[in-house]
Short mmCIF file of C-alpha atoms in Angstrom, two decimals:
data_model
loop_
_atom_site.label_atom_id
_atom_site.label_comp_id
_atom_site.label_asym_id
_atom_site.label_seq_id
_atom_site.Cartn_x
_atom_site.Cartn_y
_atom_site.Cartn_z
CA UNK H 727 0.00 0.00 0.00
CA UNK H 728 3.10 2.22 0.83
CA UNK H 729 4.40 1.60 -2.38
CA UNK H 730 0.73 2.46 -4.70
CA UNK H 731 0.88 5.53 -2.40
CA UNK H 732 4.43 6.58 -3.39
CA UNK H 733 3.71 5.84 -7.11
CA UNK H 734 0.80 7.88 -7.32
CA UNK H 735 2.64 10.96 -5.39
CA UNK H 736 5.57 10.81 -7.53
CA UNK H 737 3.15 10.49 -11.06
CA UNK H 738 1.38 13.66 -9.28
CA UNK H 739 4.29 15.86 -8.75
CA UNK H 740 5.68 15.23 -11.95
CA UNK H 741 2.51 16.29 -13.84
CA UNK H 742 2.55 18.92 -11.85
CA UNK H 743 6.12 20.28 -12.88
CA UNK H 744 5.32 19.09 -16.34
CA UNK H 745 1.66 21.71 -15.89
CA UNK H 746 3.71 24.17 -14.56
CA UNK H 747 6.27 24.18 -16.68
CA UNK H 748 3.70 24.51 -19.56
CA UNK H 749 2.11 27.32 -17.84
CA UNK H 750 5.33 29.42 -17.53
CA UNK H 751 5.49 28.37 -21.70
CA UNK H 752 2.84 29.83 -22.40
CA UNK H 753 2.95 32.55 -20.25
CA UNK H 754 6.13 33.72 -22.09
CA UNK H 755 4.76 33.25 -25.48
CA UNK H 756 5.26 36.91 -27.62
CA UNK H 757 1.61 38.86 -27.45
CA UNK H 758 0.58 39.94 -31.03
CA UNK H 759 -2.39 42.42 -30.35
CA UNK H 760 -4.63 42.64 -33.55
CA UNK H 761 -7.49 44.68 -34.52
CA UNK H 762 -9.33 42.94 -36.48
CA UNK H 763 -10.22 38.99 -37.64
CA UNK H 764 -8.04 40.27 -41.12
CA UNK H 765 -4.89 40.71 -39.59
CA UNK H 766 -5.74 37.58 -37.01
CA UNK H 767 -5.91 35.69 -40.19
CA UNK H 768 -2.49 37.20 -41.59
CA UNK H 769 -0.69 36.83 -38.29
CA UNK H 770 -1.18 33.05 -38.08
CA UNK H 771 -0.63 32.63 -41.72
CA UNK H 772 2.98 34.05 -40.93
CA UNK H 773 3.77 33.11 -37.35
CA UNK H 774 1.75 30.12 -36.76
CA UNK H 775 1.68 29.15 -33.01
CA UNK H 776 5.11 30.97 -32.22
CA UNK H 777 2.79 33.50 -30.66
CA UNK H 778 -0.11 33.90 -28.93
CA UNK H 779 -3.16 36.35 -30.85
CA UNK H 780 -5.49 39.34 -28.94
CA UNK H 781 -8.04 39.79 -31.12
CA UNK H 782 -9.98 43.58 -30.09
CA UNK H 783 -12.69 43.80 -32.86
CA UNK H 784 -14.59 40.02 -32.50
CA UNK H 785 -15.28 38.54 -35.62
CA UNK H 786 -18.77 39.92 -36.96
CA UNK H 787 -18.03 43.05 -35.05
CA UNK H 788 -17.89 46.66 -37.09
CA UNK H 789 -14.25 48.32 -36.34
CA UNK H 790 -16.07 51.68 -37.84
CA UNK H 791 -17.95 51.84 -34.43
CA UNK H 792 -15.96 49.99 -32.25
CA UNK H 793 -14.60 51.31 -28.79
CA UNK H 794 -12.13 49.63 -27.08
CA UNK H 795 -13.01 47.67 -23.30
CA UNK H 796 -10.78 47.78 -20.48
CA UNK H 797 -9.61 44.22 -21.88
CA UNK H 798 -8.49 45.38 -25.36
CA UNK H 799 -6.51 47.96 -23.84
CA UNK H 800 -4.71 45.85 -21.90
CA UNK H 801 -3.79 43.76 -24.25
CA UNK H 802 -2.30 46.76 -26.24
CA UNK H 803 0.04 48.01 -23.79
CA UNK H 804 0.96 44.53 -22.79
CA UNK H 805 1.61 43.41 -26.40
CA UNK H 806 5.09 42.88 -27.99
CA UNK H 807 3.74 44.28 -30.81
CA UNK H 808 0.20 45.75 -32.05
CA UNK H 809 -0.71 45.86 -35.37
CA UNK H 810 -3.81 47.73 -36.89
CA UNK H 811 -5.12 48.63 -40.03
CA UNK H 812 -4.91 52.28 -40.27
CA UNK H 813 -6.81 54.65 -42.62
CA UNK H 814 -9.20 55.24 -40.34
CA UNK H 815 -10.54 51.67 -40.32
CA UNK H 816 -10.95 51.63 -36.24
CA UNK H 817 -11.86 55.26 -36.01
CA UNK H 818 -12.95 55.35 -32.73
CA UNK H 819 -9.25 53.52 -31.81
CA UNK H 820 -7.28 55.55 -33.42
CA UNK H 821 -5.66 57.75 -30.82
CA UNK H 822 -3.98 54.85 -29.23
CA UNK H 823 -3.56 52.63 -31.91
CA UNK H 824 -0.93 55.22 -33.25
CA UNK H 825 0.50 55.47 -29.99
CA UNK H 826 1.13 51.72 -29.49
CA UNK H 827 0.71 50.16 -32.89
CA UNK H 828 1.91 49.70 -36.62
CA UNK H 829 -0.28 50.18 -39.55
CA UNK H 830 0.25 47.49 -42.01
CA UNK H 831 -1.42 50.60 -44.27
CA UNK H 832 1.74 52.34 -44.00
CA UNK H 833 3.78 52.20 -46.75
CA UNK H 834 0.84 52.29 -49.10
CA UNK H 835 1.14 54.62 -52.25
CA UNK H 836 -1.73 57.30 -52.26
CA UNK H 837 -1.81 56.48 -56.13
CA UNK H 838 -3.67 53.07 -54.49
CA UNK H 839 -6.05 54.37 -52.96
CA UNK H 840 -9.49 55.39 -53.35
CA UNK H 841 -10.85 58.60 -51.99
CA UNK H 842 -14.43 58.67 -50.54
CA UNK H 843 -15.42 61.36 -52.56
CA UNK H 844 -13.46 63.49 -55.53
CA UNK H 845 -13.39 66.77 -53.10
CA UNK H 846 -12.26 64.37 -49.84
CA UNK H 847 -9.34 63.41 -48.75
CA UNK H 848 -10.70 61.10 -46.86
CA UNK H 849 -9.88 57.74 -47.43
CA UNK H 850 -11.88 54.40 -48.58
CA UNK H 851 -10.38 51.67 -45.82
CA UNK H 852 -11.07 48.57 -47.29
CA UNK H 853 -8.23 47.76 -49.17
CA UNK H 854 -8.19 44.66 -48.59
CA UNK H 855 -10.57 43.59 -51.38
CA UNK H 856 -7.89 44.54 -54.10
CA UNK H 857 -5.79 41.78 -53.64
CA UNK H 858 -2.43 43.11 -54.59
CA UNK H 859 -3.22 45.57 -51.83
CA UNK H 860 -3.72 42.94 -49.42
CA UNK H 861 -0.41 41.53 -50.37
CA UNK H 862 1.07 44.60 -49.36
CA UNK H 863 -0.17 44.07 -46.20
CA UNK H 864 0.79 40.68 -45.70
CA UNK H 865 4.70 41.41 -46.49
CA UNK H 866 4.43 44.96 -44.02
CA UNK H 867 3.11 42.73 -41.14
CA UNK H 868 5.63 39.77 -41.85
CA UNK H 869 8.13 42.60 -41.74
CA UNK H 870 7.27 43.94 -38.34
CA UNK H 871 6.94 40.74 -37.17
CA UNK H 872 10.52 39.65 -38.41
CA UNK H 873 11.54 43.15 -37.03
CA UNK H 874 9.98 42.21 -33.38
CA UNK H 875 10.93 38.65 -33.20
CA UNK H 876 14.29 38.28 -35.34
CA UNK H 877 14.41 34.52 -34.12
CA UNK H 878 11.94 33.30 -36.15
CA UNK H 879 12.74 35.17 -39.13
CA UNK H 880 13.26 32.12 -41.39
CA UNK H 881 9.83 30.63 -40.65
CA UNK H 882 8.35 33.55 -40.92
CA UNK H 883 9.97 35.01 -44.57
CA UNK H 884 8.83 30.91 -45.72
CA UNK H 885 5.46 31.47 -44.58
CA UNK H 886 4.90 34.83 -45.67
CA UNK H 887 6.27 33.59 -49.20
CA UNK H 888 3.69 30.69 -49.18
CA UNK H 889 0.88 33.02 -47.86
CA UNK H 890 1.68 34.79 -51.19
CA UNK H 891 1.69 32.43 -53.19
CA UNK H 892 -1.81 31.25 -52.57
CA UNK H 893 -3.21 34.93 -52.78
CA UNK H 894 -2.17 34.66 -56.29
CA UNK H 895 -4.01 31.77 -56.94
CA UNK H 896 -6.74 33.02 -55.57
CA UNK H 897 -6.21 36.07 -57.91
CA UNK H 898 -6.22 33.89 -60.94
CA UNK H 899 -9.59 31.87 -59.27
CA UNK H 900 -11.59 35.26 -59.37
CA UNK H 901 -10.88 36.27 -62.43
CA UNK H 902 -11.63 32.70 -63.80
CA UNK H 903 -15.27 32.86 -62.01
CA UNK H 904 -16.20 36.46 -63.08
CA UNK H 905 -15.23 35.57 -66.88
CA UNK H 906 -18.54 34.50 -66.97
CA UNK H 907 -20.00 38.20 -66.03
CA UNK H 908 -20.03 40.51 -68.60
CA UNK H 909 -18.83 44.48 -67.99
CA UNK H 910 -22.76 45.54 -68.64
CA UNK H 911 -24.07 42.83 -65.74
CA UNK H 912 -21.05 43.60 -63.30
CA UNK H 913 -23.32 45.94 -60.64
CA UNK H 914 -22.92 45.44 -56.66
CA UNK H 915 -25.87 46.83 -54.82
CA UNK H 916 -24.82 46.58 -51.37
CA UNK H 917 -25.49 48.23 -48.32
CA UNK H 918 -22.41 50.69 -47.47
CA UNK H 919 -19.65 50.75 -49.81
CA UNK H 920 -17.12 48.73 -48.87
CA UNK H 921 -16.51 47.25 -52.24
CA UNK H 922 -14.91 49.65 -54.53
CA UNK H 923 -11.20 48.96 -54.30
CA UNK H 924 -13.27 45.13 -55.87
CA UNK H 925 -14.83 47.14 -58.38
CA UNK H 926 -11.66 48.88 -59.76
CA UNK H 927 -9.99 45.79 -59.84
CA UNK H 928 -12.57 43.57 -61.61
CA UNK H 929 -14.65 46.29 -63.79
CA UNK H 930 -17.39 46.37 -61.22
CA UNK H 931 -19.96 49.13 -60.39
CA UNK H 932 -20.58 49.42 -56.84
CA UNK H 933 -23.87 51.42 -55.81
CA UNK H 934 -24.38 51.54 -52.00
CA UNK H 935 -26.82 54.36 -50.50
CA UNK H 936 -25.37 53.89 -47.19
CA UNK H 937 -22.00 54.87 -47.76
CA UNK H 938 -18.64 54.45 -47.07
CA UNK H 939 -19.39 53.75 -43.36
CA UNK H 940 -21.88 51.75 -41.26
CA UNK H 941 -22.72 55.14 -39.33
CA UNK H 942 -24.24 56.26 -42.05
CA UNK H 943 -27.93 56.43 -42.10
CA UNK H 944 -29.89 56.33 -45.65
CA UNK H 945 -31.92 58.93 -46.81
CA UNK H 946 -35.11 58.90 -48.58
CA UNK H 947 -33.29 60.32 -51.37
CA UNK H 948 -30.69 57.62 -51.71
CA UNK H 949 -33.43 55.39 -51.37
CA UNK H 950 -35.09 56.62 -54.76
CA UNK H 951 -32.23 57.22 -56.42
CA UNK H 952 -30.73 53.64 -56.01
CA UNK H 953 -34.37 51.81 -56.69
CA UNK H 954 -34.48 53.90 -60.22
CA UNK H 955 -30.97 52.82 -60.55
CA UNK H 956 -32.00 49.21 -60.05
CA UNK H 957 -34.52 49.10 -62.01
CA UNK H 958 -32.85 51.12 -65.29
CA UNK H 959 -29.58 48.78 -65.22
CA UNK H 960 -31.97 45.61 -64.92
CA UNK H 961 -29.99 44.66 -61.44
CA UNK H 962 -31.43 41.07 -60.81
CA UNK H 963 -30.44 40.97 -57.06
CA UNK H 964 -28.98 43.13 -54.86
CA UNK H 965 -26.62 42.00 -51.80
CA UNK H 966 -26.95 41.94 -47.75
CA UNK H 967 -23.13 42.41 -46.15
CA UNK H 968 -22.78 40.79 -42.75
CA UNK H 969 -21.88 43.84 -40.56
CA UNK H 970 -25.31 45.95 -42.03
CA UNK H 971 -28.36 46.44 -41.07
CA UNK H 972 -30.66 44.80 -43.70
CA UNK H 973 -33.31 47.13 -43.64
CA UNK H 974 -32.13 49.73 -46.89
CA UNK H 975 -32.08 46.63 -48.74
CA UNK H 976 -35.72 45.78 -47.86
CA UNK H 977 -36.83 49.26 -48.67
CA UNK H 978 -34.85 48.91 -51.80
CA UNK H 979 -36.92 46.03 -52.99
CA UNK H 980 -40.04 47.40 -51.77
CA UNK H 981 -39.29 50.45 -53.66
CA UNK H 982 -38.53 48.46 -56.61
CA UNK H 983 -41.54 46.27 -56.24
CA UNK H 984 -43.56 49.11 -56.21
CA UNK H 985 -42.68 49.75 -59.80
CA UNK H 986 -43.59 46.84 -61.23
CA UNK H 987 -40.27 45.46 -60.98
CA UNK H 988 -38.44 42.58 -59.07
CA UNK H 989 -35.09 42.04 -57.55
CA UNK H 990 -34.13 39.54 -55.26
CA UNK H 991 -32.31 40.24 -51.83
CA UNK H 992 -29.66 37.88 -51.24
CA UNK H 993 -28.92 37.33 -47.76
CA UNK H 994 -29.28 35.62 -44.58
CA UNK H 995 -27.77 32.65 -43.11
CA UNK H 996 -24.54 32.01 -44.89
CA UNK H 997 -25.57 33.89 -47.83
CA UNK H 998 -24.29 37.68 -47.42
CA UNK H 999 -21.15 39.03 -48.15
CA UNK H 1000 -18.48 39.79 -46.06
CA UNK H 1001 -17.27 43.13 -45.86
CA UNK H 1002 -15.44 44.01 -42.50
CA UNK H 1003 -14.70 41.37 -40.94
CA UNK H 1004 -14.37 37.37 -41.69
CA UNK H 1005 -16.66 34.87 -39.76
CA UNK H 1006 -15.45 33.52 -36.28
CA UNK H 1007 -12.68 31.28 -35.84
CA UNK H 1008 -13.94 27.44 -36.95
CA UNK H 1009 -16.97 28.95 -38.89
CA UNK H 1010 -16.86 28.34 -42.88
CA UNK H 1011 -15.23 31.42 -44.05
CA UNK H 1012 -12.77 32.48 -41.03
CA UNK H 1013 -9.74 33.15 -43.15
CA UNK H 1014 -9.43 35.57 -46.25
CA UNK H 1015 -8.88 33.31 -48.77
CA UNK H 1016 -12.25 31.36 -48.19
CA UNK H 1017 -14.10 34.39 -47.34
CA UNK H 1018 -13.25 35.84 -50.44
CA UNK H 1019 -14.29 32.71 -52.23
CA UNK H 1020 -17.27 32.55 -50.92
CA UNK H 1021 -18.04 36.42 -52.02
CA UNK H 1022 -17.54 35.58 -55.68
CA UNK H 1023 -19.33 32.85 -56.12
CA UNK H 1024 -22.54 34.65 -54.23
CA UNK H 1025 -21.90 37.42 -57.28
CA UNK H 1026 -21.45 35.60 -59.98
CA UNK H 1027 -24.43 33.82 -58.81
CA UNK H 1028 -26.87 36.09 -58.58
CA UNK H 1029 -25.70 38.36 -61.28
CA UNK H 1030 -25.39 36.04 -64.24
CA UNK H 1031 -28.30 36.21 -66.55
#
């Protein structure tokens, strides 16, 4: 009996060095503070499980309107390094986020991006939908990461170049999909406008009465203006994103239906576009490359004719 005793204090203390030694592990693992599910997706593209991810904005959540918790700022002045979007993308962030963080936005050229308006300077955010763009991000943040953890810089440069890789094929996927979408039937109705860095790339005319930003609240006006549109262009559906509120697109087909014409609302469960933000983690579409998948084929769906 003194024996079984011994054994099974001896098997305890060692799994509990073996726990505690994990614990410390993990404990020391590098913090990489993210803003959004984007750059949560990029991250462990690059680094894998060399460090550990603080996500602020949850997936489905609307970095336009997002203010940080007590939490999220935490984790950004604990983090060995924070990286955020920039261009205004987590407006109501920004303050800190310049303070404490690196825009993967950066090094951008002006000439590549898209102004909210022709008298604005304000800037369109959502780069990311013009692939070479997102590229662009991909090799700033493997830089910074490189930069912060030099260690790891091998893994990290093969990743990176892999990561890269697959956007491309990607690339080449979209453009084989929307071959079958002529220029005349390539209109996006969508809610706010977070599609036209897609539309320059791929010939696309995006028409959203909401705006550049989810704030935005649609007149009566825009309402009018985009049902006439509709209905003059023959536009045979028009698109739900998952971060909007779906009711300007069920005025829109009211509006519609109310002259004698149809067009179909496509959204819903697993059938709206992403815009700001991929789905959450082990959901179909919770990395870019599906997510951006998924948006195509949803278009080219609908749209054909």
């Amino acid at each position: 009996m003194k024996h079984i005793t011994q054994y099974f204090l001896t098997t305890l203390l060692l799994f509990t060095a073996i726990f505690n030694i994990k614990h410390i592990e993990a404990a020391e693992q590098p913090l990489v503070t993210v803003t959004t599910s984007f750059l949560e997706d990029i991250v462990t593209q690059i680094a894998e499980d060399t460090v550990e991810i603080a996500l602020i904005v949850p997936a489905g959540g609307d970095p336009h309107i997002y203010n940080a918790s007590a939490r999220d700022l935490q984790n950004i002045l604990e983090a060995d390094v924070v990286l955020y979007h920039g261009l205004h993308f987590e407006a109501q962030m920004a303050a800190i986020l310049v303070d404490y963080g690196f825009a993967v936005t950066r090094n951008f050229s002006k000439d590549d991006l898209i102004l909210v308006a022709a008298d604005s300077q304000d800037v369109d955010p959502h780069y990311w939908f013009n692939i070479e763009l997102y590229k662009q991000s991909v090799e700033e943040a493997r830089d910074i990461l490189i930069e912060t953890f030099p260690t790891q810089k091998d893994l990290y440069t093969t990743n990176a170049d892999n990561y890269l890789k697959q956007l491309d094929e990607l690339a080449k996927w979209i453009e084989e999909q929307l071959a079958v979408l002529p220029i005349e039937q390539r209109v996006l109705v969508t809610p706010h406008d977070a599609f036209e860095y897609f539309a320059r790339a791929h010939d696309f005319i995006v028409y959203a009465p909401q705006g550049i930003s989810t704030e935005s609240e649609v007149s009566n006006e825009q309402i009018i203006q985009t049902v006439q549109y509709i209905i003059d262009h023959q536009v045979p559906a028009i698109f739900l994103d998952t971060t909007s509120n779906p009711q300007a697109m069920e005025k829109l087909q009211e509006g519609v239906q109310q002259k004698n014409a149809e067009v179909q609302v496509v959204g819903g469960e697993g059938m709206a576009l992403f815009s700001d933000s991929l789905a959450s983690k082990g959901q179909a579409n919770d990395n870019y490359i599906d997510m951006y998948k998924h948006n195509i084929s949803l278009i080219v769906q609908h749209l054909v004719r």
